[in-house]
mmCIF file of C-alpha atoms in Angstrom:
data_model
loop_
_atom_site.group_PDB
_atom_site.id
_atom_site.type_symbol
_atom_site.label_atom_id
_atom_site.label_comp_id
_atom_site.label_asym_id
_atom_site.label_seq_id
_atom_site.Cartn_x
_atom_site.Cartn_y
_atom_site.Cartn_z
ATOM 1 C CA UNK A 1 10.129 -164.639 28.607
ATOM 2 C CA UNK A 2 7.801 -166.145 25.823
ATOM 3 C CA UNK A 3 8.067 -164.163 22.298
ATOM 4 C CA UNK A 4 5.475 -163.187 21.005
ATOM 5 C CA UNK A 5 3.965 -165.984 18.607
ATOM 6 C CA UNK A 6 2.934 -165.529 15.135
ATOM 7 C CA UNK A 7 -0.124 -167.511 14.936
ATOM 8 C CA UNK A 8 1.171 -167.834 11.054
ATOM 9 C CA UNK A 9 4.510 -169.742 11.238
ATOM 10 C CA UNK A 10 4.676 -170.869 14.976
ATOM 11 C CA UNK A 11 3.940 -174.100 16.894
ATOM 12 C CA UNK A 12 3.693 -174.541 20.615
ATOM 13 C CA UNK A 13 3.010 -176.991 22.946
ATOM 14 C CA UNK A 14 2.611 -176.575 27.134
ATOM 15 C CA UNK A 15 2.594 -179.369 29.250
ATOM 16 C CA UNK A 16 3.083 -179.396 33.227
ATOM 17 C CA UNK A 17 5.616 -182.014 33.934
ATOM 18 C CA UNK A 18 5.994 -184.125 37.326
ATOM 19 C CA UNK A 19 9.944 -183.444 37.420
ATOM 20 C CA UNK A 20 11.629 -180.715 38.407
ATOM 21 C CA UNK A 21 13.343 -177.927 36.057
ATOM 22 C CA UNK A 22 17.089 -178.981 36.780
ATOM 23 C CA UNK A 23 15.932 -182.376 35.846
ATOM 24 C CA UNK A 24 14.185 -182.098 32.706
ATOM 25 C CA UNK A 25 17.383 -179.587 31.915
ATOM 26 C CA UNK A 26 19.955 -182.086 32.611
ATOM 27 C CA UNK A 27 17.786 -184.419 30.502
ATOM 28 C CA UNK A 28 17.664 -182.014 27.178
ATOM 29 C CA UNK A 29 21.290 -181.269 27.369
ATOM 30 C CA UNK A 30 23.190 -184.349 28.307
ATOM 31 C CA UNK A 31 23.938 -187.152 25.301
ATOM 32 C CA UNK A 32 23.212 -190.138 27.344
ATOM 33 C CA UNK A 33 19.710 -188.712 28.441
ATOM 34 C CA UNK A 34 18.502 -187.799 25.250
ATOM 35 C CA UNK A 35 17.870 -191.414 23.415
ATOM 36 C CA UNK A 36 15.603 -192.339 26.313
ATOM 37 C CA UNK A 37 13.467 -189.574 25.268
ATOM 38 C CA UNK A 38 14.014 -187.111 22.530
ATOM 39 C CA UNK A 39 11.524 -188.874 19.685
ATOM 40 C CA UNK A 40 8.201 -190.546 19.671
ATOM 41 C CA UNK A 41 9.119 -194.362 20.277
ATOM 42 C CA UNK A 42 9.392 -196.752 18.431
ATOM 43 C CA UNK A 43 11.969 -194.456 16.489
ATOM 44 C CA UNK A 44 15.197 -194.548 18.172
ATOM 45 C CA UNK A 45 18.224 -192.034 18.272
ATOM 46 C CA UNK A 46 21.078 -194.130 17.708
ATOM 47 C CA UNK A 47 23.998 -190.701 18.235
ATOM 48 C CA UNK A 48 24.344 -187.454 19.986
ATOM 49 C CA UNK A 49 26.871 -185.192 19.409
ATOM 50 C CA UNK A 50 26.686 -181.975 21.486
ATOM 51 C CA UNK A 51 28.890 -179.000 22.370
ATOM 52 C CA UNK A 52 26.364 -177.381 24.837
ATOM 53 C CA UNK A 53 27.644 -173.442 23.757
ATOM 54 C CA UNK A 54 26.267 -170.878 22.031
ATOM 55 C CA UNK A 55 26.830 -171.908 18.352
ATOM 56 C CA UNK A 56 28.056 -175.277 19.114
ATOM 57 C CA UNK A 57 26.838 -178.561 17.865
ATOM 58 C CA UNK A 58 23.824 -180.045 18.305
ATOM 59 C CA UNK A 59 23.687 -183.288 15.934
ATOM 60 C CA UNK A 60 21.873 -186.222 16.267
ATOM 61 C CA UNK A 61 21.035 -189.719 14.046
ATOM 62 C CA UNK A 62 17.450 -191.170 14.132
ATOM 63 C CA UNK A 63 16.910 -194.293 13.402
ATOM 64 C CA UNK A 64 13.083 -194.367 11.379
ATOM 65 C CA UNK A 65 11.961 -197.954 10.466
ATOM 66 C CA UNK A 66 15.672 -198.798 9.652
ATOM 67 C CA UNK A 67 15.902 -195.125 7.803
ATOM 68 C CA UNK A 68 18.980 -193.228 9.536
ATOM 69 C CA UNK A 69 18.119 -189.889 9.829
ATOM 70 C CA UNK A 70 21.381 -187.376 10.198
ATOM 71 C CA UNK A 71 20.196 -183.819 11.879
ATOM 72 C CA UNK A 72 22.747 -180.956 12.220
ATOM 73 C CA UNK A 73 22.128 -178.078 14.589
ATOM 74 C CA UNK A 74 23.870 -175.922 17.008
ATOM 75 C CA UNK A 75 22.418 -173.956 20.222
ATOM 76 C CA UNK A 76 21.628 -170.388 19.672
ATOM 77 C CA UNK A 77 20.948 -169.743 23.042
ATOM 78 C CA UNK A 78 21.440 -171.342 26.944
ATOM 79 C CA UNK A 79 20.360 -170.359 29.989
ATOM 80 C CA UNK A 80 20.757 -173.099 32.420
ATOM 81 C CA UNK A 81 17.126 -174.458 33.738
ATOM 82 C CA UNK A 82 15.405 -171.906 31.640
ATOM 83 C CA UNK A 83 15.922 -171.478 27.891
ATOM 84 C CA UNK A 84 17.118 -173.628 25.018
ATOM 85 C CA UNK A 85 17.047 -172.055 21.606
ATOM 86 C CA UNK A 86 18.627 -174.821 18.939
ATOM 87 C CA UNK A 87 18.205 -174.636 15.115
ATOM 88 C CA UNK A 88 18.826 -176.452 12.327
ATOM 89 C CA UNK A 89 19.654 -172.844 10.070
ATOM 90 C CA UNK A 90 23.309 -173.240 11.108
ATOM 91 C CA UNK A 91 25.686 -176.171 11.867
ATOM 92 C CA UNK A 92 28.613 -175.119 13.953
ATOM 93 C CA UNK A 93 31.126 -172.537 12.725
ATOM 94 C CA UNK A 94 27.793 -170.332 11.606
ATOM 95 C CA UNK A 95 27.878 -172.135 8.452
ATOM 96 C CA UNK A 96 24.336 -171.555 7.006
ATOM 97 C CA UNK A 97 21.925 -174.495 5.992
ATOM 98 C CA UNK A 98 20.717 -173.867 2.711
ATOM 99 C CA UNK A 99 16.989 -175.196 4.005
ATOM 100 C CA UNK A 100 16.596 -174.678 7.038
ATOM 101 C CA UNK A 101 13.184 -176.428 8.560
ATOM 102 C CA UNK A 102 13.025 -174.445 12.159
ATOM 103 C CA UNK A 103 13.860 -172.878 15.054
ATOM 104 C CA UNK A 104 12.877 -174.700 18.317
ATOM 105 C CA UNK A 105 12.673 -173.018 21.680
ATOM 106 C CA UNK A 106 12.011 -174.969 24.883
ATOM 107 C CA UNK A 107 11.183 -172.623 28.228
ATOM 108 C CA UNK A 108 11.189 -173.800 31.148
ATOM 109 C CA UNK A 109 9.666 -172.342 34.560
ATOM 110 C CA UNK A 110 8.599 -173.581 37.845
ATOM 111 C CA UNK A 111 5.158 -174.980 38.265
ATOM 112 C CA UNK A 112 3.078 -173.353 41.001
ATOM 113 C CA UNK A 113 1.916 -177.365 42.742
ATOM 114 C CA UNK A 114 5.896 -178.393 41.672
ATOM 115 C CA UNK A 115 6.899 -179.550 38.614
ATOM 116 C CA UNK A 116 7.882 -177.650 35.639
ATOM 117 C CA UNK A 117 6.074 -175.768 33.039
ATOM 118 C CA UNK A 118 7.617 -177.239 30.463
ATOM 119 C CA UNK A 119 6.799 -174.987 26.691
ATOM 120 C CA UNK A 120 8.098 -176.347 23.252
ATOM 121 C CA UNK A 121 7.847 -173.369 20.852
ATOM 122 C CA UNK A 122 8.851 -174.056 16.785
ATOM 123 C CA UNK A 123 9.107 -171.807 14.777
ATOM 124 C CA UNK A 124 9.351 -171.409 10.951
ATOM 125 C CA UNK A 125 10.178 -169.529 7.880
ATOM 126 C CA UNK A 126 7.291 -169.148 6.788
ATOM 127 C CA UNK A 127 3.863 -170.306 6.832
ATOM 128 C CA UNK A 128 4.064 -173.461 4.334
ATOM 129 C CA UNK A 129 6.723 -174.713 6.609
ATOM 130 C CA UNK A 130 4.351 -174.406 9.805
ATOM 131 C CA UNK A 131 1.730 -176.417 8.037
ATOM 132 C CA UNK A 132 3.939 -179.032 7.077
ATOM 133 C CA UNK A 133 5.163 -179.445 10.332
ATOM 134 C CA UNK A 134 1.651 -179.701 11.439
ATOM 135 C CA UNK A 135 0.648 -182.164 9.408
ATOM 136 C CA UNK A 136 3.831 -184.294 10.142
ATOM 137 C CA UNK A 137 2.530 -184.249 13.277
ATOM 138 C CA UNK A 138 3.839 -181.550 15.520
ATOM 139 C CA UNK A 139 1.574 -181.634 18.087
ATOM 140 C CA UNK A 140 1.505 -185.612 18.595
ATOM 141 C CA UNK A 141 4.857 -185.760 18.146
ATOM 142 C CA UNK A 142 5.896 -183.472 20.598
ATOM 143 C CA UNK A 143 3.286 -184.563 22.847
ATOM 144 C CA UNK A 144 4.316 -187.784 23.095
ATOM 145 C CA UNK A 145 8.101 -186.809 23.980
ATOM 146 C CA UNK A 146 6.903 -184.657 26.612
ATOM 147 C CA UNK A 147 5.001 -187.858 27.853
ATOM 148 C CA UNK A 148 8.145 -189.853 27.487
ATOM 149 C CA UNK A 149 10.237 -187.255 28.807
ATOM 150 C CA UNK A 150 8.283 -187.446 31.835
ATOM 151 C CA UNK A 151 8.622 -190.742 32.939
ATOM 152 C CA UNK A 152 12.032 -191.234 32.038
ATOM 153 C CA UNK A 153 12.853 -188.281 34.298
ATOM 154 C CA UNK A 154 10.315 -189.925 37.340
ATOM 155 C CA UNK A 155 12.415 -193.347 36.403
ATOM 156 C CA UNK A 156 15.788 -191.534 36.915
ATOM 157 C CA UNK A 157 14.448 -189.374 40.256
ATOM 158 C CA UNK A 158 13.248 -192.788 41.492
ATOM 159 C CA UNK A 159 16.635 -194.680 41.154
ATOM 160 C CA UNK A 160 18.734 -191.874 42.535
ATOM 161 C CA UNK A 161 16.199 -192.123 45.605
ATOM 162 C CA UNK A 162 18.015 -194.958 45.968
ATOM 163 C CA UNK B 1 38.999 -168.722 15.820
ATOM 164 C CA UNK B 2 38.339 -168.486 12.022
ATOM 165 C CA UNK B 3 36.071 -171.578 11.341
ATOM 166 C CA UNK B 4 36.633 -173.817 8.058
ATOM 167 C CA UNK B 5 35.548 -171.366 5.027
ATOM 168 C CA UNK B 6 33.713 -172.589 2.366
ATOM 169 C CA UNK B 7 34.997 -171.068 -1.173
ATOM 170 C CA UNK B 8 31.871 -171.794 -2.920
ATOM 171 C CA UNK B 9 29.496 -170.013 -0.233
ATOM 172 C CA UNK B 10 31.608 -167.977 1.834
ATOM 173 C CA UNK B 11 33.275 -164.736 1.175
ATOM 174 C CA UNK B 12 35.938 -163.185 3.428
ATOM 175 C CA UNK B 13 38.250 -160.262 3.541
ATOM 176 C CA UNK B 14 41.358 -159.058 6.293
ATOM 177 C CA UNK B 15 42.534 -155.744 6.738
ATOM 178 C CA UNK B 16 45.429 -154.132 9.207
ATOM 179 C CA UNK B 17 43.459 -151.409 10.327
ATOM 180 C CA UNK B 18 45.779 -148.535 12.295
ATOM 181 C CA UNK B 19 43.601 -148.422 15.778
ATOM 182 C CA UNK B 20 43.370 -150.642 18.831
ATOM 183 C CA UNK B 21 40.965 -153.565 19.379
ATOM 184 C CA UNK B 22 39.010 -151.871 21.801
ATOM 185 C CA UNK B 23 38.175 -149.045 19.783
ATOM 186 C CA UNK B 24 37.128 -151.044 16.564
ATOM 187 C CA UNK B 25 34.690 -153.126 19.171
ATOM 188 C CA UNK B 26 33.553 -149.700 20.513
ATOM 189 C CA UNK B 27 32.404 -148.111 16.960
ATOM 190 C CA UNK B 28 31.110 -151.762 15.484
ATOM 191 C CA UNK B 29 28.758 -151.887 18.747
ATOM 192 C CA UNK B 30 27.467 -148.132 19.541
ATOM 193 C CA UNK B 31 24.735 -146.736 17.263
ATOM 194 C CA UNK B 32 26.666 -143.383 18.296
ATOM 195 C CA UNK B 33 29.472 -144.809 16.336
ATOM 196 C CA UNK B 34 27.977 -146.688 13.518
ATOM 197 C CA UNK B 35 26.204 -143.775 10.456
ATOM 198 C CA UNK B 36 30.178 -143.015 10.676
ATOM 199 C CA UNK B 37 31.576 -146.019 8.757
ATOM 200 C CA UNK B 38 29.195 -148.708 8.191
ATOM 201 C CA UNK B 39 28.223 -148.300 4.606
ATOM 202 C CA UNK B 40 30.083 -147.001 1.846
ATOM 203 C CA UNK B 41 29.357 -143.318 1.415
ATOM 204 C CA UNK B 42 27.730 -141.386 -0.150
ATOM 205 C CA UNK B 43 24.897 -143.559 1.152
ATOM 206 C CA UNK B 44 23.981 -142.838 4.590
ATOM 207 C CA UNK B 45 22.618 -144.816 7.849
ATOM 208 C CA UNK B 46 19.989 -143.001 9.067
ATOM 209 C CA UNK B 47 19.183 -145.158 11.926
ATOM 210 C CA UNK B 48 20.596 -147.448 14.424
ATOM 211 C CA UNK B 49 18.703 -150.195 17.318
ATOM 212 C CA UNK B 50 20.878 -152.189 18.898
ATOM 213 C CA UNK B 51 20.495 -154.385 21.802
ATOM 214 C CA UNK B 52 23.874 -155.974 22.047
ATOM 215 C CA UNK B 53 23.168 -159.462 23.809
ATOM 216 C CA UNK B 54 22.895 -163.091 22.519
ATOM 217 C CA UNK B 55 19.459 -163.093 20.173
ATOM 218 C CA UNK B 56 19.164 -159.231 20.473
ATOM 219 C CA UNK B 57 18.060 -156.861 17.751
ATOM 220 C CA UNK B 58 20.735 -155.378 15.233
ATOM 221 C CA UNK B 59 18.154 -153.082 12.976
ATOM 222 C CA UNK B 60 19.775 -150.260 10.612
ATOM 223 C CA UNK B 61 18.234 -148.289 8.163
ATOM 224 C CA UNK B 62 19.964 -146.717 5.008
ATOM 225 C CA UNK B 63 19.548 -144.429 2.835
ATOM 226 C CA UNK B 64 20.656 -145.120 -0.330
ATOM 227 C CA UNK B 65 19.828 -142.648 -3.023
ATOM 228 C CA UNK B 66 16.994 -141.237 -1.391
ATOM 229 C CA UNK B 67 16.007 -145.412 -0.925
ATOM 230 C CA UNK B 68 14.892 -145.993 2.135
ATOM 231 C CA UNK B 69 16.398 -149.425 3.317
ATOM 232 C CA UNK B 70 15.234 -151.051 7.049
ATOM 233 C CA UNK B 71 17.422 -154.114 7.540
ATOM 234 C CA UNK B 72 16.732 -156.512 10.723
ATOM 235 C CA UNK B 73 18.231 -158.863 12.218
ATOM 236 C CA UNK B 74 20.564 -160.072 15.737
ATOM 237 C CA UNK B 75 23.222 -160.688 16.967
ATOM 238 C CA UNK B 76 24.724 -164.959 16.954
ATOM 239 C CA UNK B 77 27.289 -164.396 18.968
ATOM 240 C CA UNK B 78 29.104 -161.622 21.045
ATOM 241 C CA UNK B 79 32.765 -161.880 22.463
ATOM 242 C CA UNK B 80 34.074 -158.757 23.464
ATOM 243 C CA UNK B 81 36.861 -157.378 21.770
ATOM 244 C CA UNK B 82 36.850 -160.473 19.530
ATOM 245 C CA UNK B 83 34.396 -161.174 17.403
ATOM 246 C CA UNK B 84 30.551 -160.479 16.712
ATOM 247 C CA UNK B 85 28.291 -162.868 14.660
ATOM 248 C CA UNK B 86 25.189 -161.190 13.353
ATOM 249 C CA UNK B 87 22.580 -161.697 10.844
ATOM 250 C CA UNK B 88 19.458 -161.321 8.871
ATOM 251 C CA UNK B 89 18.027 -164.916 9.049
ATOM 252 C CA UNK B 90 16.375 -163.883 12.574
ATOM 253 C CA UNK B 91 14.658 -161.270 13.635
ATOM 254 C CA UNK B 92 14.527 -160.059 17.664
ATOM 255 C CA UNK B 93 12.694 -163.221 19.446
ATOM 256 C CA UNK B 94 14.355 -165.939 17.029
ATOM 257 C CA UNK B 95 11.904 -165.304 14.641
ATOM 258 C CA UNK B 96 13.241 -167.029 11.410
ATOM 259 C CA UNK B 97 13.459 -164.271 8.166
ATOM 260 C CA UNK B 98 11.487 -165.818 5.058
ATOM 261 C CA UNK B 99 14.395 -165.562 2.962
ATOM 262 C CA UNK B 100 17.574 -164.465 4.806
ATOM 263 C CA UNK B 101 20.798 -163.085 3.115
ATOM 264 C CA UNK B 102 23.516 -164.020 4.867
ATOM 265 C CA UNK B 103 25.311 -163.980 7.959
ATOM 266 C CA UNK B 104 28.600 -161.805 9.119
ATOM 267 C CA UNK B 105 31.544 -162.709 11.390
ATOM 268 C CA UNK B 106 33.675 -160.071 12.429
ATOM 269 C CA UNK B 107 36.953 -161.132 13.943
ATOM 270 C CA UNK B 108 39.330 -158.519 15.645
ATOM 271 C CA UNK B 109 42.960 -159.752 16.875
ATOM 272 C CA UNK B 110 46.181 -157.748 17.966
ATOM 273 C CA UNK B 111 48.228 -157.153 14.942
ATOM 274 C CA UNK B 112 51.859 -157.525 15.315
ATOM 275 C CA UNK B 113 53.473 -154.332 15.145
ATOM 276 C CA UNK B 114 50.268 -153.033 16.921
ATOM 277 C CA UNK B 115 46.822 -152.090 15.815
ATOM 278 C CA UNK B 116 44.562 -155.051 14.725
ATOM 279 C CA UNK B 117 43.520 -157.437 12.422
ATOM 280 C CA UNK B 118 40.061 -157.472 11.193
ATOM 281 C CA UNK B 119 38.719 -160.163 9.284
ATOM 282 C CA UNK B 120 34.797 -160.078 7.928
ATOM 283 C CA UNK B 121 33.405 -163.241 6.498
ATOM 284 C CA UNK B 122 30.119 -163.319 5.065
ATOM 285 C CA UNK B 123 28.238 -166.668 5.493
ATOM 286 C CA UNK B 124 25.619 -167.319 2.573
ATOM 287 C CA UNK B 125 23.167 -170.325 2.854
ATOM 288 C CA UNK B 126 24.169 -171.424 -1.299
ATOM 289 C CA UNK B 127 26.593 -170.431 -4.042
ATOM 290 C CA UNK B 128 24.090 -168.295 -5.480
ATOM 291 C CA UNK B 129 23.500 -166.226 -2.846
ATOM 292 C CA UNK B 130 27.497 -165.690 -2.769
ATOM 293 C CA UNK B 131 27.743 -164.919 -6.209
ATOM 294 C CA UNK B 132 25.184 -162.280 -5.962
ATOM 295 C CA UNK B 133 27.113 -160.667 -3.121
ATOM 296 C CA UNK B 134 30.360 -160.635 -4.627
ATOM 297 C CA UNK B 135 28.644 -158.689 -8.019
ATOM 298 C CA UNK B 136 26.957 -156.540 -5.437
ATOM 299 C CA UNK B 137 30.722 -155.952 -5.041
ATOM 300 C CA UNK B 138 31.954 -157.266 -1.338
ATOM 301 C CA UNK B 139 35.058 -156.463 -1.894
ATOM 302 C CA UNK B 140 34.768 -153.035 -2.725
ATOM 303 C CA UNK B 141 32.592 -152.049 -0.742
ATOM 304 C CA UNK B 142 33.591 -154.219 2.664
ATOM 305 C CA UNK B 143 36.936 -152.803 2.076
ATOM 306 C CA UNK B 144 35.625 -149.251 2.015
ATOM 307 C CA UNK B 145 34.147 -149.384 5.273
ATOM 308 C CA UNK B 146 37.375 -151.022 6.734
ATOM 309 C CA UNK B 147 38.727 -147.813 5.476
ATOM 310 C CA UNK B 148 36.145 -145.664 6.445
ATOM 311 C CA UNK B 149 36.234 -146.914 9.984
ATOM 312 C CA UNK B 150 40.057 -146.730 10.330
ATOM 313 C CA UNK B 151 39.579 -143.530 9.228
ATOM 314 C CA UNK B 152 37.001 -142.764 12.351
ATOM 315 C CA UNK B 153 38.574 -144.587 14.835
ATOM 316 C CA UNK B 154 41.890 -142.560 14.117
ATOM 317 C CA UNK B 155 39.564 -139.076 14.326
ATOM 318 C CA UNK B 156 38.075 -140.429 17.569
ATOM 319 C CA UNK B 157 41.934 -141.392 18.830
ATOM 320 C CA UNK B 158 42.995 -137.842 18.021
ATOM 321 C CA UNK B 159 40.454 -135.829 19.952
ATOM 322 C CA UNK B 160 40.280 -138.486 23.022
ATOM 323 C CA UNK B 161 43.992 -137.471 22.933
ATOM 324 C CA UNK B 162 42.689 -133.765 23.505
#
């Protein structure tokens, strides 16, 4: 189930992916998946630390033109193949971040051809936030992982064809 | 499993209360249950919408002096019997609050000799924000509703007794 978006402090991006749901799952929750994928090359992840529960961890460290990045998060909520709610507001034990940037839920649902229907939903505190976030580039950003998401997920169907 | 409490943005407070487990779950989680404890009288909760599940409303409103009060927000985390993580910094749909207050673990064990221990902790994104809460007087009034709700759960206990 979508929420209902608030034109004023959401972001969302849809894509139909070539790769089925379990796939693109297994990709967004497993730590050795994730740096083939997760940001907009040539930025790297260099670490990913998850505990895949409802409040645990979700950390990761970018590597930016030589800039490490550190990002605390933990899952809000799971549902295997479908949902993925993950914030930044919290890092695990519910400890509150005192600025939180967003909220970022990923849905995902079958595609009628095949495939998955793959939505990226972020959403802020309030509207200042949103525009930043638009201007950093949300939709190009996020575009571009979905892209690289993608093929990493046709590369890894392809080599466990055999 | 208390998590790692922060002095300078956390406030906390444990109380034997004289009633099972079971029961203290039962009148933290039915809107039946909650106008009978849940603020310090003589303010009153006038209305209760709960939808106990992961990212599922947790809306109250008080009355407080003839103050009208609608609070919002949902539930973090839900282990029956055990503990309940709610707050204000989302609203139903993981919509993020502009400018949340805090966020509440209750934590219910077997005491000893019988009846349990309850422990609420109340999360606050900065010092400030804990300061404020503790001249708003958490103690006092935290520890009256630990009171008031032994007090209920030990009516409800007598007259399930018959």
């Amino acid at each position: 189930m979508i929420p209902d978006l608030d034109p004023a402090t959401d972001l969302s991006l849809t894509r139909i992916l070539a790769a089925p749901r379990a796939l693109i799952w297994e990709c967004w929750t497993s730590p050795a998946h994730i740096p083939h994928f997760f940001i907009p090359a040539p930025h790297r992840v260099t670490a990913v630390d998850i505990d895949l529960r409802i409040g645990g961890r979700f950390n990761t460290t970018f590597d930016v033109e030589g800039q490490v990045m550190d990002n605390c998060g933990v899952f809000l909520e799971i549902v295997p193949g479908e949902r993925l709610v993950f914030t930044d507001a919290y890092s695990e034990g519910w400890k509150p971040a005192p600025d939180p940037f967003m909220t970022a839920l990923l849905l995902l649902s079958d595609a009628p051809g095949g495939g998955t229907v793959y939505t990226a939903i972020a959403r802020h505190r309030n509207a200042e936030s949103r525009q930043s976030h638009e201007e950093m580039g949300f939709h190009d950003g996020w575009g571009t992982v979905a892209t690289q998401l993608e093929t990493y997920a046709m590369t890894l169907m392809a080599s466990r064809r055999g």
